[in-house]
Coordinates of C-alpha atoms in Angstrom, one line a residue:
M1 CA 8.7 -22.0 15.5
A2 CA 6.7 -22.7 18.7
H3 CA 3.0 -22.0 18.3
P4 CA 1.8 -18.9 20.2
R5 CA 0.1 -19.7 23.5
P6 CA -3.7 -19.6 23.3
A7 CA -4.9 -16.1 24.2
N8 CA -7.5 -15.8 27.0
T9 CA -10.9 -14.2 26.4
A10 CA -9.9 -10.8 27.7
E11 CA -6.8 -10.7 25.5
R12 CA -8.7 -11.8 22.4
A13 CA -11.3 -9.1 23.1
A14 CA -8.6 -6.4 23.5
S15 CA -6.9 -7.7 20.3
L16 CA -10.0 -7.4 18.3
V17 CA -10.7 -3.9 19.7
V18 CA -7.3 -2.6 18.7
L19 CA -7.7 -4.1 15.2
M20 CA -11.1 -2.5 14.8
L21 CA -9.8 0.9 16.0
A22 CA -7.0 0.6 13.4
V23 CA -9.4 -0.1 10.6
L24 CA -11.7 2.7 11.7
S25 CA -8.8 5.1 11.8
L26 CA -7.8 4.0 8.2
L27 CA -11.4 4.5 7.0
A28 CA -11.9 7.8 8.9
I29 CA -8.7 9.4 7.7
G30 CA -7.7 7.5 4.6
V31 CA -11.2 7.3 3.1
G32 CA -13.3 9.9 5.0
G33 CA -10.6 12.6 5.1
L34 CA -10.9 13.3 8.8
M35 CA -8.6 16.3 9.7
K36 CA -7.6 16.6 6.0
S37 CA -7.7 20.0 4.3
A38 CA -6.7 18.9 0.7
P39 CA -9.3 17.3 -1.5
P40 CA -9.3 13.4 -1.7
G41 CA -7.2 12.0 -4.5
D42 CA -5.2 15.1 -5.0
D43 CA -2.1 13.2 -6.1
F44 CA -4.1 10.7 -8.1
Q45 CA -5.4 13.5 -10.2
V46 CA -1.9 14.1 -11.4
F47 CA -1.6 10.5 -12.6
Y48 CA -5.0 10.6 -14.2
R49 CA -4.3 13.8 -16.0
A50 CA -1.1 12.4 -17.4
G51 CA -2.9 9.3 -18.7
R52 CA -5.6 11.5 -20.3
L53 CA -3.0 13.7 -22.0
F54 CA -1.3 10.6 -23.4
W55 CA -4.6 9.2 -24.7
S56 CA -4.8 12.4 -26.7
G57 CA -1.3 11.9 -28.2
I58 CA 0.3 14.6 -26.0
D59 CA 3.6 14.1 -24.2
P60 CA 2.5 14.2 -20.5
W61 CA 6.0 14.9 -19.2
L62 CA 6.5 18.0 -21.3
A63 CA 2.9 19.1 -21.0
M64 CA 2.9 19.1 -17.2
M65 CA 6.5 20.3 -16.8
G66 CA 6.7 23.6 -15.0
S67 CA 3.3 23.2 -13.4
P68 CA 2.8 23.1 -9.6
Q69 CA 2.2 19.3 -10.0
P70 CA 4.5 18.0 -12.7
F71 CA 4.4 14.3 -13.9
S72 CA 7.8 12.6 -13.4
Y73 CA 7.0 8.9 -13.2
P74 CA 9.2 6.6 -15.4
P75 CA 7.9 5.6 -18.8
H76 CA 6.7 2.1 -17.9
A77 CA 4.4 3.6 -15.1
L78 CA 2.4 5.2 -17.8
S79 CA 0.9 1.8 -18.9
F80 CA -0.5 1.2 -15.4
L81 CA -1.9 4.7 -15.2
L82 CA -3.5 4.4 -18.7
L83 CA -5.8 1.7 -17.3
Y84 CA -7.5 4.2 -15.1
N85 CA -8.4 6.5 -18.1
A86 CA -10.9 3.9 -19.3
L87 CA -13.0 5.0 -16.3
S88 CA -14.3 8.4 -15.1
P89 CA -12.1 10.3 -12.7
S90 CA -14.3 9.4 -9.7
T91 CA -14.6 5.7 -10.5
A92 CA -10.9 5.5 -11.3
F93 CA -10.1 6.9 -7.9
V94 CA -12.3 4.4 -6.2
V95 CA -10.5 1.6 -8.0
H96 CA -7.1 3.0 -7.1
S97 CA -8.2 3.3 -3.5
A98 CA -9.2 -0.4 -3.6
V99 CA -5.7 -1.2 -5.0
N100 CA -4.2 0.7 -2.1
L101 CA -6.3 -1.1 0.5
G102 CA -5.4 -4.4 -1.1
S103 CA -1.7 -3.4 -0.9
I104 CA -2.1 -2.9 2.9
V105 CA -3.4 -6.5 3.1
A106 CA -0.3 -7.7 1.1
I107 CA 2.0 -5.8 3.5
C108 CA 0.3 -7.3 6.5
Y109 CA 0.7 -10.8 4.9
C110 CA 4.4 -10.3 4.5
A111 CA 4.7 -9.0 8.1
N112 CA 2.9 -12.1 9.3
R113 CA 5.3 -14.4 7.4
W114 CA 8.3 -12.5 8.6
F115 CA 7.8 -11.9 12.3
L116 CA 4.1 -12.0 13.5
G117 CA 3.5 -15.7 13.1
I118 CA -0.3 -15.4 13.4
T119 CA -1.7 -18.9 12.7
S120 CA -5.2 -18.6 14.1
W121 CA -7.5 -15.8 15.4
R122 CA -8.1 -18.1 18.4
T123 CA -4.4 -17.7 19.4
L124 CA -4.1 -14.1 18.4
T125 CA -2.2 -12.3 21.1
F126 CA -2.4 -8.6 21.9
A127 CA 1.2 -8.1 20.8
Q128 CA 0.4 -9.6 17.4
A129 CA -2.8 -7.5 17.1
A130 CA -1.2 -4.3 18.1
A131 CA 1.7 -4.8 15.6
L132 CA -0.7 -5.5 12.8
A133 CA -2.9 -2.5 13.8
L134 CA 0.1 -0.3 13.5
I135 CA 0.6 -1.3 9.9
I136 CA -3.1 -0.7 9.1
G137 CA -3.9 2.4 11.1
N138 CA -0.8 4.6 11.1
P139 CA -1.0 8.2 9.6
Y140 CA 1.4 7.5 6.7
T141 CA -0.7 4.6 5.4
A142 CA -3.9 6.6 5.7
T143 CA -2.4 9.6 4.0
S144 CA -1.3 7.5 1.1
V145 CA -4.8 6.1 0.6
Y146 CA -6.4 9.6 0.9
Q147 CA -4.0 11.3 -1.5
G148 CA -4.2 8.4 -4.0
Q149 CA -0.5 7.9 -3.9
T150 CA 1.3 4.9 -5.4
T151 CA 3.6 4.2 -2.4
L152 CA 1.4 1.4 -1.0
P153 CA 1.3 -0.7 -4.2
V154 CA 5.1 -0.2 -4.7
T155 CA 5.7 -1.2 -1.1
A156 CA 3.5 -4.3 -1.4
A157 CA 5.3 -5.2 -4.7
L158 CA 8.7 -4.8 -3.1
M159 CA 7.9 -6.9 -0.1
M160 CA 6.1 -9.6 -2.1
S161 CA 9.0 -9.7 -4.6
W162 CA 11.4 -10.2 -1.7
L163 CA 9.2 -12.9 -0.2
C164 CA 8.8 -14.7 -3.5
L165 CA 12.6 -14.6 -4.0
S166 CA 13.2 -16.1 -0.6
Q167 CA 10.9 -19.0 -1.6
G168 CA 12.7 -19.5 -4.9
R169 CA 9.9 -18.1 -7.1
R170 CA 12.1 -15.9 -9.3
T171 CA 9.6 -15.3 -12.1
A172 CA 7.0 -13.9 -9.7
A173 CA 9.8 -11.9 -8.0
G174 CA 10.8 -10.4 -11.3
L175 CA 7.3 -9.4 -12.4
L176 CA 6.7 -7.8 -9.0
L177 CA 10.0 -6.0 -9.4
A178 CA 8.6 -4.3 -12.5
V179 CA 5.8 -2.9 -10.5
A180 CA 8.1 -1.8 -7.7
T181 CA 10.2 0.2 -10.0
I182 CA 7.3 2.5 -10.7
K183 CA 8.9 4.6 -7.9
P184 CA 12.6 4.0 -8.8
Q185 CA 14.0 5.7 -5.7
L186 CA 12.3 3.2 -3.5
S187 CA 13.5 0.1 -5.4
L188 CA 17.0 1.2 -6.5
L189 CA 18.9 -0.4 -3.6
Y190 CA 16.8 -3.6 -3.9
V191 CA 17.9 -3.8 -7.6
L192 CA 21.5 -3.2 -6.6
W193 CA 21.2 -6.0 -4.0
L194 CA 19.8 -8.4 -6.6
I195 CA 22.7 -7.6 -8.9
M196 CA 25.3 -8.1 -6.2
S197 CA 23.6 -11.4 -5.3
A198 CA 23.8 -12.5 -8.9
E199 CA 20.0 -12.8 -9.0
L200 CA 20.2 -11.8 -12.7
A201 CA 17.1 -13.8 -13.6
V202 CA 14.9 -11.6 -11.4
V203 CA 16.5 -8.5 -12.8
V204 CA 16.1 -9.6 -16.4
I205 CA 12.5 -10.7 -15.9
G206 CA 11.7 -7.4 -14.2
G207 CA 13.5 -5.4 -16.9
V208 CA 11.8 -7.2 -19.8
A209 CA 8.4 -6.7 -18.1
A210 CA 9.2 -3.0 -17.8
L211 CA 10.2 -2.8 -21.4
V212 CA 7.0 -4.3 -22.5
L213 CA 5.1 -1.7 -20.5
I214 CA 7.1 1.0 -22.2
V215 CA 5.9 -0.1 -25.7
P216 CA 2.8 2.2 -25.7
A217 CA 4.9 5.3 -25.0
F218 CA 7.4 4.2 -27.7
L219 CA 4.6 3.8 -30.3
V220 CA 3.1 7.2 -29.6
L221 CA 6.1 9.4 -28.7
G222 CA 9.1 7.4 -29.9
P223 CA 12.0 5.9 -27.8
W224 CA 14.2 9.0 -27.7
A225 CA 11.4 11.5 -27.0
T226 CA 10.0 9.2 -24.2
F227 CA 13.2 9.0 -22.2
H228 CA 14.3 12.5 -23.0
S229 CA 11.0 14.0 -21.8
W230 CA 11.1 11.9 -18.7
W231 CA 14.6 13.1 -17.9
L232 CA 13.7 16.7 -18.5
S233 CA 10.6 16.4 -16.2
L234 CA 12.8 15.2 -13.3
S235 CA 14.6 18.6 -13.2
S236 CA 11.2 20.4 -13.2
Y237 CA 10.0 18.1 -10.5
G238 CA 13.0 19.0 -8.3
Q239 CA 12.3 22.8 -8.7
V240 CA 8.8 22.6 -7.0
P241 CA 9.3 24.0 -3.5
I242 CA 7.7 21.0 -1.7
N243 CA 10.1 18.7 -3.5
M244 CA 13.3 20.6 -2.7
P245 CA 15.7 19.4 0.1
G246 CA 14.9 21.3 3.3
S247 CA 11.2 21.2 2.6
P248 CA 9.2 19.7 5.6
Y249 CA 7.7 17.3 3.1
V250 CA 11.1 15.8 2.0
V251 CA 12.9 13.5 4.4
G252 CA 16.4 12.1 4.6
L253 CA 19.8 13.3 5.5
E254 CA 20.2 15.8 2.7
S255 CA 16.9 17.5 3.6
F256 CA 17.9 17.4 7.3
L257 CA 21.2 19.1 6.6
V258 CA 19.8 21.7 4.2
A259 CA 17.2 22.7 6.7
H260 CA 20.1 23.3 9.1
G261 CA 22.0 25.4 6.6
V262 CA 24.4 22.8 5.2
D263 CA 24.0 21.8 1.6
P264 CA 26.1 18.7 0.8
G265 CA 24.3 18.0 -2.5
A266 CA 22.4 14.9 -3.3
W267 CA 25.3 12.8 -4.7
P268 CA 27.5 12.5 -1.6
I269 CA 24.5 11.4 0.4
A270 CA 23.4 8.9 -2.3
A271 CA 27.0 7.6 -2.4
L272 CA 26.9 7.0 1.3
G273 CA 23.7 4.9 0.8
L274 CA 25.5 2.9 -1.8
L275 CA 28.5 2.3 0.4
L276 CA 26.2 1.2 3.3
T277 CA 24.5 -1.2 1.0
V278 CA 27.7 -2.7 -0.2
A279 CA 29.0 -3.0 3.4
A280 CA 25.7 -4.8 4.4
F281 CA 26.1 -7.2 1.5
R282 CA 29.6 -8.2 2.7
L283 CA 27.9 -9.0 6.1
R284 CA 24.9 -10.6 4.6
Q285 CA 25.5 -13.9 6.4
R286 CA 24.6 -12.2 9.6
L287 CA 21.3 -10.8 8.3
D288 CA 18.0 -12.6 7.9
A289 CA 15.6 -11.9 5.1
F290 CA 13.4 -9.5 7.0
M291 CA 16.2 -7.4 8.4
T292 CA 18.0 -7.3 5.1
L293 CA 15.0 -5.7 3.3
Q294 CA 14.3 -3.3 6.1
F295 CA 17.9 -2.2 6.1
L296 CA 17.7 -1.5 2.4
L297 CA 14.5 0.5 2.9
V298 CA 15.8 2.4 5.9
V299 CA 18.9 3.4 3.9
T300 CA 16.7 4.4 1.0
C301 CA 14.6 6.7 3.3
T302 CA 17.8 8.2 4.8
C303 CA 20.1 8.6 1.8
L304 CA 17.9 8.9 -1.3
F305 CA 15.1 11.3 -2.3
V306 CA 11.8 10.4 -0.6
H307 CA 8.8 12.3 0.6
D308 CA 7.3 11.8 4.1
Y309 CA 4.4 9.7 2.8
D310 CA 7.0 7.2 1.5
Y311 CA 7.7 6.3 5.1
V312 CA 5.0 3.6 4.4
V313 CA 7.9 1.4 3.2
I314 CA 9.5 1.2 6.7
I315 CA 6.4 0.8 8.8
P316 CA 7.3 -2.9 9.4
V317 CA 10.3 -1.7 11.3
W318 CA 8.0 -0.1 13.8
S319 CA 5.5 -2.9 13.7
C320 CA 8.2 -5.5 14.5
A321 CA 9.7 -3.4 17.3
L322 CA 6.2 -3.0 18.9
Y323 CA 5.6 -6.7 18.7
L324 CA 8.9 -7.4 20.4
V325 CA 8.4 -5.0 23.3
L326 CA 4.8 -6.2 23.9
S327 CA 5.5 -9.9 23.6
Q328 CA 8.4 -9.5 26.0
M329 CA 6.5 -7.2 28.3
A330 CA 9.6 -5.0 28.4
W331 CA 8.3 -1.8 30.0
G332 CA 11.4 0.2 29.7
R333 CA 11.6 -0.6 26.0
L334 CA 7.9 0.1 25.6
G335 CA 8.6 3.6 27.1
I336 CA 11.4 4.2 24.6
F337 CA 9.2 3.0 21.8
S338 CA 6.3 5.2 22.8
V339 CA 8.4 8.3 22.9
L340 CA 10.1 7.7 19.6
G341 CA 6.8 6.5 18.0
F342 CA 4.9 9.6 19.2
L343 CA 7.5 11.9 17.6
F344 CA 7.6 9.9 14.4
F345 CA 3.9 9.4 13.9
M346 CA 2.5 12.7 15.3
P347 CA 0.6 14.8 12.7
Q348 CA 3.1 16.9 10.8
R349 CA 0.7 19.7 10.3
L350 CA 1.1 20.5 14.0
I351 CA 4.8 21.2 13.7
R352 CA 5.4 22.3 10.1
D353 CA 4.9 26.0 11.0
I354 CA 7.5 25.8 13.7
D355 CA 10.7 27.4 12.7
L356 CA 12.9 24.8 14.3
P357 CA 14.4 22.4 11.8
V358 CA 15.6 20.0 14.5
I359 CA 11.9 19.3 15.3
V360 CA 10.4 19.4 11.8
H361 CA 13.1 17.1 10.4
A362 CA 13.6 14.9 13.5
R363 CA 12.0 11.9 11.8
T364 CA 15.2 11.2 9.9
L365 CA 17.2 10.6 13.1
I366 CA 14.3 8.9 14.9
L367 CA 14.0 6.3 12.1
I368 CA 17.8 5.5 12.3
A369 CA 17.5 5.3 16.1
M370 CA 14.5 2.9 15.9
F371 CA 16.2 0.6 13.4
V372 CA 19.4 0.4 15.6
L373 CA 17.2 -0.5 18.6
L374 CA 15.3 -3.1 16.5
V375 CA 18.6 -4.7 15.5
S376 CA 19.7 -4.8 19.1
W377 CA 16.3 -6.2 20.3
R378 CA 16.1 -8.9 17.7
G379 CA 19.7 -9.9 18.3
E380 CA 18.8 -11.0 21.8
Q381 CA 16.1 -13.4 20.6
P382 CA 18.2 -16.6 20.4
R383 CA 19.5 -16.0 24.0
R384 CA 15.9 -15.5 25.2
G385 CA 14.8 -18.8 23.6
E386 CA 12.4 -17.1 21.3
A387 CA 14.0 -17.9 17.9
G388 CA 12.0 -18.9 14.8
W389 CA 10.9 -15.4 13.7
L390 CA 11.3 -16.4 10.1
E391 CA 9.2 -19.6 10.0
G392 CA 8.9 -20.6 6.3
Q393 CA 11.7 -18.2 5.4
V394 CA 15.4 -19.0 4.6
K395 CA 17.7 -17.9 7.4
K396 CA 20.4 -17.1 4.9
P397 CA 19.5 -13.9 3.0
V398 CA 18.9 -14.0 -0.6

């Protein structure tokens, strides 16, 4: 890949300013709780309580089932959460926040390897800085940090696993896969892709690592009770109003249709996601590593059960699109991006009380539109003489 042109003094200054603003936004909202009404670490307290119950020999899935905040993470996630229970709740949340911030750094690293191509701060362009700032300072990232969610570590593990696999480091890819499956809905299609690609070593390593992490639950609760309790908790989790399709907090096609009075059920939409994944696999020779993973994650956010804060996993789609329009100085495309970006990133608390589902649930369609545009824009790169977006990456998808 050709090295970026040296940025002039004004551009470097503007680049640093936009990065500083992104960091300040993350700190103000994600750490300081600016414009937030809920207490910090609200979701993290659920994980911490589950670990505390388990320390006492109590089944956390059954104990928290039926409560407004049930615990429904898979059994191997419990071993990660148990580590926090060696600390006080406040200290544990600080540590978890540090993990989230470190995960943002890992996501930025992957984005740089895939499409940004930053080699030096001296050559940092405004397009690169703005795209990086979008990953750091967007509302979904800040909300995940503030709530103490696990989406950021899972996203970082998914992306780092994919990156390691493209470099032939299958052991690392498998171990990171075990972390990514803490949120199974986000990693399901990735696992399916690995199986179709005959990357069984990665799947086996990830599976063995997950089984090792389940050992504590097996020793305390027994194998049958562990999985049975988790399965029962999933039904309870789905009965909480904010977790039901049609809720403004749940995104994807099913939630979009339910909000408009059509209930297709979860399975037909999930089957559509599987079919799209299989179709993409048959066309894999036309996809590079970055777009392959983003396709899987866009389909995940569209066809499987995810909350709005899980949109962290597809932020690189927006970051790459912003980089493209700014580096090309394509004003018309920048206008399109700005409109779609405003609607996608605007604070949802401003529109959740509006009784217009087409507005509240518009992000499902906006994400699809943005990804289609990104595919089109990236497809023009070779004709523009700007190839080399995957320096250090294999062109052929894994």
